[in-house]
């Protein structure tokens, strides 16, 4: 069954959108007045990518995610998943469509009265899979998430990481094309977070699973996201592939990932931030070609899903005008250059 | 009064009490579950949200709960006659017992179901579960330990109510205690009925606790 899936994935890997969110708005009425949780969001998730929506709690991420499988009805705008506008479906068809969209939750949302196997069997029961096939499928799914030996354990007997693995196995039961992740690692310790993210990345690659996740943790974006949108007060302020955002000097994402302090004001010195991606001999090239003494004032180098990237704050002796040639060199070689006045 | 005189009386009364309480419990379990589930589903944000229905249902339940049982017993005599054809006897007592206990249990059911996390319900909806599946496989199943514990409380309350069944000739241990123990000063009967009632309640509680514990995997 998984093989069929992978085949579909290869064909659709292109840039074809799997999730399209257009002009979605969602307002909550409360005593203190209306709160616009989602204030007009457009977002496109391409097949086979891991897309992260990053924002503080209360930014409307969760509401946005719940609009994708219509747990929450948008007041305006449309959401299409795999070419289907869910809001046009009737109740029974909507339920069928939801079976093809996996979802995992911050607090796992497992049934405490059922074992791990029973929890994974739940969506199969909902889908009407006959009992005999169910057992085989459950075993296969639990193996996939590395929990084959804990099938008979109740959630209360499992660790947080194990519970989320059960949640993931359960979400994959309908062989979904899309997985929605609602802060799936926020209740976990850093080490467990790492192992769950690795599992998600692995499933993304092996099954061609498209993942839309929401998180408030930069770490999650750094570890697995191909694309990211930053959400603030119900709006997307910045969105795109991670490597493209990093190339923008004014990107909030880049500032969040490369945490440099405020630039120092130095006399007769050019202070410049350069962003580099991958292995780079930028600084030695610069020093050799222009015969300047390059000092590194600050810097951050991160391993991101797509490879290594860093932002370095360099000090060159002399004014910016005097260093014009060196700065041109940097602009040609680095993905982003920002000269501080 | 000698033992040989007491034993048949006690045995008869015990059987009547057991019959009334058991049948009333079964009926209450069914009725209370239906009303309790309806209270949750029709509430704001529920799966079948309908405020007016919810408010009406809540009112009926509260009226049922505020009537002292002895009043209810008499007040619904016409209803009892319509259902069992008579207003006296053990079977006739089952009607007011059930009517009195359903609102009581319904509130317990409502509370137990509300304990089921909204996350789990959202997860079930996200998996494409129907309302029916959510009620049966998620709400009732997850709330089961609380539902059993609540039913145990209801059984014990029913034992108490059933003592008043004598008013309509329902018999049972409570009636025996009043007629012989209280009105005829038969201290032996009084003590024996009290002991039997304690044993009754104790057994019900133990059984309920055992079952609730076995079903709980928290």
XYZ file of C-alpha atoms in Angstrom:
559
model
C 0.000 0.000 0.000
C 2.793 2.354 0.869
C 4.471 1.657 -2.453
C 1.492 2.994 -4.381
C 1.705 6.048 -2.248
C 5.340 6.729 -3.003
C 4.600 6.462 -6.682
C 1.912 9.092 -6.453
C 4.319 11.251 -4.531
C 7.036 11.198 -7.180
C 4.600 12.251 -9.835
C 3.296 15.120 -7.805
C 6.468 16.285 -6.188
C 6.699 19.175 -8.639
C 5.391 22.468 -7.398
C 1.795 21.416 -7.503
C -0.057 22.763 -4.451
C -1.660 20.201 -2.145
C -3.109 22.698 0.286
C -4.318 26.107 -0.846
C -5.580 28.594 1.665
C -7.140 31.683 0.084
C -8.252 34.729 2.014
C -9.280 32.761 5.088
C -10.783 34.693 7.972
C -12.139 33.437 11.240
C -13.563 35.650 13.967
C -14.580 34.580 17.434
C -17.313 36.404 19.235
C -16.577 36.921 22.870
C -17.841 39.139 25.624
C -14.978 41.581 25.254
C -15.747 42.049 21.547
C -14.887 40.154 18.413
C -11.467 38.614 18.108
C -10.197 38.041 14.601
C -8.071 34.938 15.103
C -7.319 34.570 11.403
C -7.418 37.870 9.561
C -7.099 37.015 5.898
C -4.475 34.381 5.235
C -3.217 33.051 1.897
C -0.904 30.120 1.955
C 0.148 27.411 -0.480
C 1.706 24.122 0.539
C 3.340 22.150 -2.244
C 3.290 18.382 -2.548
C 5.994 16.642 -0.561
C 7.162 19.600 1.482
C 7.171 20.272 5.201
C 5.585 23.649 5.746
C 5.819 25.333 9.116
C 3.652 28.139 10.431
C 5.615 29.835 13.172
C 4.137 32.219 15.686
C 3.528 32.969 19.316
C 0.583 31.449 21.135
C -2.530 33.438 20.334
C -1.310 34.329 16.841
C -4.134 32.291 15.303
C -2.015 29.376 14.063
C -4.172 26.733 15.648
C -7.377 28.209 14.255
C -5.772 28.399 10.821
C -4.759 24.736 10.979
C -8.230 23.705 12.112
C -9.664 25.536 9.123
C -7.799 23.145 6.834
C -9.872 20.097 7.810
C -12.852 22.252 8.730
C -12.832 21.480 12.431
C -13.281 25.240 12.333
C -15.413 26.828 9.584
C -13.783 29.901 8.069
C -16.046 32.975 7.953
C -14.566 33.858 4.591
C -12.099 32.422 2.102
C -11.568 28.936 0.773
C -9.384 25.997 1.625
C -8.631 23.322 -0.940
C -6.908 20.100 -0.036
C -5.734 17.935 -2.902
C -7.879 19.892 -5.314
C -11.090 19.658 -3.310
C -12.755 22.621 -1.635
C -13.899 20.937 1.569
C -16.475 23.588 2.374
C -18.555 22.501 -0.638
C -18.823 18.913 0.595
C -21.808 17.442 2.311
C -21.448 15.933 5.778
C -20.748 12.358 4.654
C -18.292 13.431 1.954
C -16.541 15.760 4.364
C -16.065 12.886 6.785
C -14.616 10.767 3.985
C -12.281 13.610 3.007
C -11.121 14.008 6.604
C -10.148 10.347 6.680
C -7.559 11.232 4.045
C -6.094 14.090 6.084
C -4.044 13.006 9.074
C -3.792 15.144 12.173
C -1.602 15.008 15.259
C -2.098 17.020 18.412
C -0.091 18.779 21.088
C -1.547 16.681 23.891
C -1.745 13.574 21.725
C -5.548 13.231 22.074
C -5.440 9.466 22.497
C -8.367 7.478 23.840
C -7.336 6.535 27.372
C -9.665 3.545 27.371
C -7.968 1.939 24.388
C -4.523 0.389 24.002
C -1.995 1.749 21.518
C -3.285 -0.788 18.988
C -6.878 0.140 19.806
C -6.153 3.800 19.203
C -4.590 3.099 15.827
C -7.548 0.845 14.988
C -10.041 3.646 15.667
C -9.750 5.459 12.321
C -9.788 2.087 10.544
C -13.092 1.288 12.269
C -14.400 4.672 11.203
C -13.343 3.900 7.634
C -15.087 0.542 7.814
C -12.011 -1.635 7.359
C -12.968 -5.249 8.218
C -11.670 -6.547 11.536
C -9.201 -9.036 10.095
C -7.469 -6.514 7.847
C -7.505 -4.017 10.684
C -5.222 -6.084 12.902
C -2.610 -6.462 10.175
C -2.768 -2.801 9.301
C -2.452 -1.721 12.945
C 0.663 -3.869 13.376
C 2.149 -2.397 10.206
C 1.458 1.167 11.353
C 2.871 0.637 14.836
C 6.007 -0.872 13.294
C 6.308 2.146 11.047
C 6.595 4.449 14.069
C 8.814 2.046 16.003
C 6.228 0.961 18.567
C 5.567 -2.594 17.417
C 6.345 -3.933 20.889
C 3.985 -1.596 22.775
C 0.753 -2.498 20.991
C -1.018 -3.618 24.170
C 0.021 -0.710 26.369
C -2.528 1.878 27.425
C -1.628 5.552 26.863
C -1.138 6.032 30.625
C 1.671 3.473 30.434
C 3.482 5.257 27.605
C 5.933 8.167 27.659
C 5.106 11.429 25.907
C 7.209 10.529 22.903
C 5.608 7.101 22.647
C 2.138 8.642 22.884
C 2.939 10.963 20.005
C 4.196 8.003 17.990
C 0.836 6.321 18.540
C -0.767 9.604 17.460
C 1.308 9.596 14.284
C 0.512 5.946 13.519
C -3.166 6.736 14.008
C -2.940 9.765 11.729
C -1.388 7.651 8.982
C -4.090 4.974 9.071
C -6.042 6.525 6.221
C -2.910 6.732 4.038
C -3.220 10.476 4.000
C -1.489 12.657 1.472
C -1.408 15.443 4.015
C -0.546 15.480 7.711
C -1.581 18.403 9.905
C 0.512 18.841 13.017
C -0.844 21.009 15.814
C 2.168 21.805 18.027
C 2.999 18.105 18.021
C 6.240 18.493 19.945
C 5.371 21.348 22.291
C 4.585 19.055 25.208
C 7.794 17.075 24.795
C 11.311 17.503 26.149
C 14.042 18.593 23.686
C 15.442 15.111 23.171
C 12.039 13.559 22.502
C 11.164 16.514 20.285
C 14.235 15.659 18.227
C 13.225 12.031 17.783
C 9.660 12.939 16.781
C 10.930 15.518 14.273
C 13.288 12.937 12.833
C 10.368 10.546 12.468
C 8.279 13.188 10.710
C 11.108 14.023 8.331
C 11.580 10.321 7.677
C 7.879 9.779 6.921
C 7.908 12.847 4.714
C 10.711 11.359 2.650
C 9.672 7.718 2.633
C 5.962 8.221 2.020
C 6.020 11.549 0.260
C 3.804 12.863 3.010
C 3.116 16.587 2.816
C 3.184 18.084 6.308
C 1.651 21.357 7.423
C 2.706 22.057 10.972
C 2.204 24.887 13.373
C 4.678 25.613 16.111
C 6.005 28.337 18.357
C 9.439 26.721 18.421
C 12.102 28.046 16.079
C 13.907 24.764 16.655
C 11.165 22.869 14.796
C 11.500 25.168 11.791
C 15.271 24.839 11.823
C 15.194 21.065 12.016
C 12.617 20.030 9.463
C 10.825 22.781 7.589
C 11.314 23.326 3.873
C 9.059 26.364 3.861
C 7.832 28.604 6.589
C 5.264 31.302 7.238
C 5.485 33.636 10.179
C 2.146 34.463 11.699
C 1.450 37.448 13.923
C -1.966 38.626 15.099
C -3.856 36.523 12.581
C -1.751 37.554 9.595
C 1.144 36.043 7.709
C 3.980 38.546 7.785
C 6.529 36.547 5.885
C 6.366 33.308 3.926
C 8.422 31.225 1.554
C 11.047 28.518 1.293
C 13.411 28.697 4.263
C 16.531 29.206 2.117
C 14.891 32.107 0.282
C 13.852 33.826 3.492
C 17.343 33.477 4.922
C 18.686 35.340 1.899
C 16.668 38.412 2.826
C 18.543 40.715 5.189
C 15.319 42.064 6.696
C 13.697 38.655 7.175
C 12.299 38.149 10.654
C 12.941 34.436 10.257
C 16.616 35.024 9.527
C 16.868 37.386 12.489
C 15.229 34.742 14.663
C 17.548 32.002 13.500
C 20.759 34.026 13.468
C 20.643 35.827 16.746
C 23.160 38.650 16.475
C 23.263 41.544 18.882
C 22.848 45.202 17.884
C 25.669 46.341 15.582
C 28.443 48.273 17.338
C 29.318 51.765 16.132
C 33.018 51.718 15.361
C 35.027 54.671 14.050
C 36.526 54.349 10.620
C 35.301 50.785 10.320
C 32.763 49.144 8.020
C 30.477 46.757 9.886
C 28.683 44.340 7.581
C 26.458 41.278 8.102
C 26.827 38.584 5.484
C 24.632 35.519 5.203
C 26.184 32.418 3.707
C 24.709 29.054 2.820
C 26.596 25.800 2.525
C 30.374 25.461 2.615
C 31.902 28.758 1.855
C 35.400 30.142 1.565
C 34.036 33.679 1.446
C 36.212 35.200 4.121
C 39.537 33.814 3.015
C 38.664 34.779 -0.578
C 37.840 38.279 0.567
C 41.028 38.673 2.571
C 43.194 37.270 -0.204
C 41.611 39.194 -3.095
C 41.279 42.595 -1.437
C 44.101 42.317 1.042
C 41.960 43.426 3.990
C 42.101 42.371 7.623
C 38.695 40.885 8.294
C 37.578 40.701 11.875
C 34.576 38.595 12.899
C 32.556 40.518 15.484
C 29.666 38.153 15.837
C 28.179 35.191 14.063
C 25.776 32.301 14.083
C 25.991 29.109 12.066
C 23.078 26.709 12.014
C 22.373 23.356 10.533
C 19.006 23.658 8.835
C 16.885 21.084 7.066
C 18.372 22.148 3.759
C 22.000 22.237 4.904
C 24.291 24.624 6.715
C 23.731 28.354 6.840
C 25.253 31.171 8.794
C 25.285 34.892 9.286
C 28.557 36.589 10.176
C 29.159 40.131 11.305
C 32.422 41.341 9.837
C 34.469 44.461 10.522
C 36.628 45.870 7.739
C 39.030 48.720 8.453
C 38.071 52.006 6.721
C 34.787 53.566 5.660
C 32.196 51.894 3.480
C 33.271 54.078 0.578
C 36.847 52.940 0.972
C 35.711 49.311 1.079
C 33.453 49.561 -1.983
C 35.316 46.877 -3.905
C 35.349 44.478 -0.964
C 31.623 45.020 -0.387
C 30.898 44.337 -4.050
C 32.840 41.133 -3.683
C 30.679 40.158 -0.699
C 27.460 41.031 -2.518
C 28.470 38.796 -5.370
C 29.432 35.862 -3.165
C 27.017 35.853 -0.217
C 23.236 35.271 -0.285
C 22.612 38.442 1.698
C 24.704 41.430 2.702
C 23.701 44.221 5.020
C 26.055 47.141 5.615
C 25.504 48.935 8.917
C 25.848 52.733 8.739
C -40.812 -12.135 67.722
C -38.737 -15.256 67.182
C -36.144 -15.941 64.543
C -38.422 -18.367 62.773
C -41.029 -15.631 62.511
C -38.527 -12.985 61.441
C -36.652 -14.876 58.741
C -39.532 -15.287 56.247
C -40.462 -11.599 56.694
C -36.880 -10.472 56.150
C -36.411 -12.774 53.181
C -39.558 -11.530 51.515
C -38.600 -7.890 52.141
C -35.074 -8.425 50.863
C -36.416 -9.910 47.642
C -38.777 -6.973 47.193
C -36.034 -4.456 47.809
C -33.655 -6.212 45.429
C -36.327 -6.403 42.752
C -37.273 -2.733 43.051
C -33.714 -1.479 43.152
C -32.401 -3.699 40.369
C -35.185 -2.990 37.893
C -35.185 0.719 38.747
C -31.381 0.788 38.309
C -31.568 -0.789 34.865
C -34.258 1.633 33.728
C -32.443 4.565 35.293
C -29.183 3.612 33.597
C -30.850 3.669 30.182
C -32.906 6.800 30.838
C -30.122 8.667 32.603
C -27.640 7.931 29.815
C -30.061 9.170 27.168
C -30.918 12.360 29.024
C -27.300 12.962 30.112
C -25.988 12.548 26.567
C -28.750 14.823 25.280
C -27.769 17.468 27.826
C -24.171 17.427 26.593
C -24.937 17.283 22.876
C -27.471 20.083 22.856
C -25.379 22.444 24.933
C -23.593 25.382 23.331
C -20.614 24.141 21.338
C -22.034 20.607 21.471
C -22.321 18.233 18.547
C -26.041 18.973 18.223
C -26.091 22.421 19.765
C -29.661 23.557 20.396
C -29.949 26.019 23.235
C -33.745 26.030 23.672
C -33.857 22.221 23.810
C -30.986 22.232 26.250
C -32.609 24.822 28.495
C -35.918 22.938 28.540
C -34.221 19.632 29.281
C -32.195 21.227 32.052
C -35.358 22.669 33.573
C -37.166 19.316 33.539
C -34.163 17.638 35.123
C -33.938 20.282 37.832
C -37.635 20.067 38.632
C -37.286 16.300 38.915
C -34.360 16.695 41.257
C -35.888 19.299 43.495
C -39.014 17.297 44.378
C -38.630 15.300 47.599
C -39.059 11.657 46.689
C -42.029 11.138 48.971
C -43.878 13.941 47.124
C -42.897 12.607 43.715
C -44.175 9.179 44.746
C -47.649 10.559 45.310
C -47.601 13.231 42.639
C -47.077 10.863 39.733
C -49.671 8.294 40.797
C -51.746 8.877 37.615
C -48.634 8.365 35.494
C -47.830 5.184 37.386
C -51.343 3.861 36.783
C -51.054 4.617 33.090
C -47.859 2.623 32.859
C -48.280 -0.423 35.114
C -52.053 -0.400 35.469
C -51.975 -0.146 39.237
C -50.696 2.292 41.814
C -49.883 -0.121 44.591
C -47.328 -2.886 44.957
C -43.686 -3.431 44.228
C -43.948 -2.983 40.469
C -45.873 0.252 40.909
C -43.091 1.555 43.150
C -40.551 1.049 40.382
C -42.098 3.844 38.309
C -41.545 6.686 40.810
C -38.157 5.233 41.747
C -37.083 5.416 38.122
C -38.616 8.810 37.493
C -36.877 10.144 40.595
C -33.494 8.628 39.802
C -33.240 9.470 36.088
C -32.644 13.232 36.598
C -30.175 12.425 39.366
C -28.194 10.030 37.196
C -28.549 12.228 34.106
C -26.611 15.030 35.817
C -23.900 12.589 36.837
C -23.728 11.311 33.258
C -23.484 14.868 31.987
C -20.614 15.654 34.347
C -18.762 12.434 33.523
C -19.023 13.078 29.774
C -17.818 16.652 30.146
C -14.647 15.246 31.686
C -13.745 13.716 28.321
C -11.190 16.062 26.800
C -12.292 18.277 23.909
C -9.039 17.359 22.213
C -10.072 13.755 21.926
C -13.429 14.722 20.451
C -11.688 17.051 17.986
C -9.294 14.239 17.070
C -12.213 11.904 16.395
C -13.887 14.532 14.206
C -10.610 15.034 12.356
C -10.546 11.296 11.668
C -13.948 11.550 10.040
C -15.953 9.932 12.830
C -19.722 10.476 12.730
C -21.651 11.959 15.649
C -22.915 8.506 16.547
C -19.389 7.110 16.587
C -18.205 10.017 18.684
C -20.972 9.481 21.231
C -20.624 5.712 21.434
C -16.922 5.138 20.867
C -15.463 8.275 22.360
C -17.747 10.024 24.865
C -19.466 7.055 26.487
C -16.443 4.802 26.234
C -14.002 7.307 27.693
C -16.425 8.304 30.446
C -17.159 4.695 31.402
C -15.366 4.644 34.775
C -17.217 7.823 35.807
C -20.514 6.463 34.502
C -20.100 3.278 36.557
C -19.070 5.186 39.681
C -22.074 7.464 39.197
C -24.401 4.514 38.762
C -23.120 3.129 42.046
C -24.075 6.362 43.787
C -27.467 6.161 42.092
C -28.020 2.582 43.298
C -27.306 3.618 46.848
C -29.713 6.549 46.503
C -32.311 4.129 45.111
C -31.919 1.907 48.166
C -32.733 4.958 50.242
C -35.712 5.964 48.080
C -37.041 2.409 48.118
C -37.497 2.646 51.895
C -40.392 5.010 51.169
C -42.034 2.600 48.749
C -44.130 1.319 51.621
C -46.344 4.346 51.115
C -47.697 2.765 47.962
C -47.513 -0.764 49.322
C -44.253 -1.457 47.578
C -42.839 -3.474 50.461
C -39.122 -3.969 50.889
C -36.743 -3.639 53.811
C -37.452 0.003 54.569
C -41.169 -0.663 54.730
C -40.554 -3.616 57.035
C -38.436 -1.491 59.328
C -41.169 1.132 59.592
C -44.094 -1.236 60.040
C -42.489 -3.692 62.450
C -39.443 -1.984 63.850
C -40.915 1.477 64.337
C -44.665 1.095 64.671
C -44.627 -2.233 66.599
C -41.422 -1.695 68.539
C -39.846 -4.887 67.184
C -36.234 -3.942 67.854
C -35.004 -7.247 66.429
C -36.579 -6.511 63.037
C -35.241 -2.965 63.104
C -31.684 -4.103 63.701
C -31.919 -6.884 61.120
C -33.231 -4.583 58.383
C -30.577 -1.996 59.104
C -27.871 -4.664 58.892
C -29.317 -5.974 55.631
C -29.506 -2.485 54.137
C -25.904 -1.806 55.125
C -24.831 -5.072 53.526
C -26.836 -4.159 50.423
C -25.218 -0.752 50.071
C -21.787 -2.136 50.860
C -22.083 -4.805 48.183
C -23.274 -2.315 45.594
C -20.421 0.067 46.398
C -17.777 -2.645 46.301
C -19.024 -3.977 43.011
C -19.173 -0.490 41.515
C -15.690 0.436 42.708
C -14.261 -2.799 41.367
C -15.834 -2.331 37.958
C -14.898 1.350 37.708
C -11.321 0.544 38.625
C -11.064 -2.271 36.126
C -12.348 -0.031 33.332
C -10.120 2.911 34.152
C -6.776 3.114 32.393
C -5.820 6.609 33.449
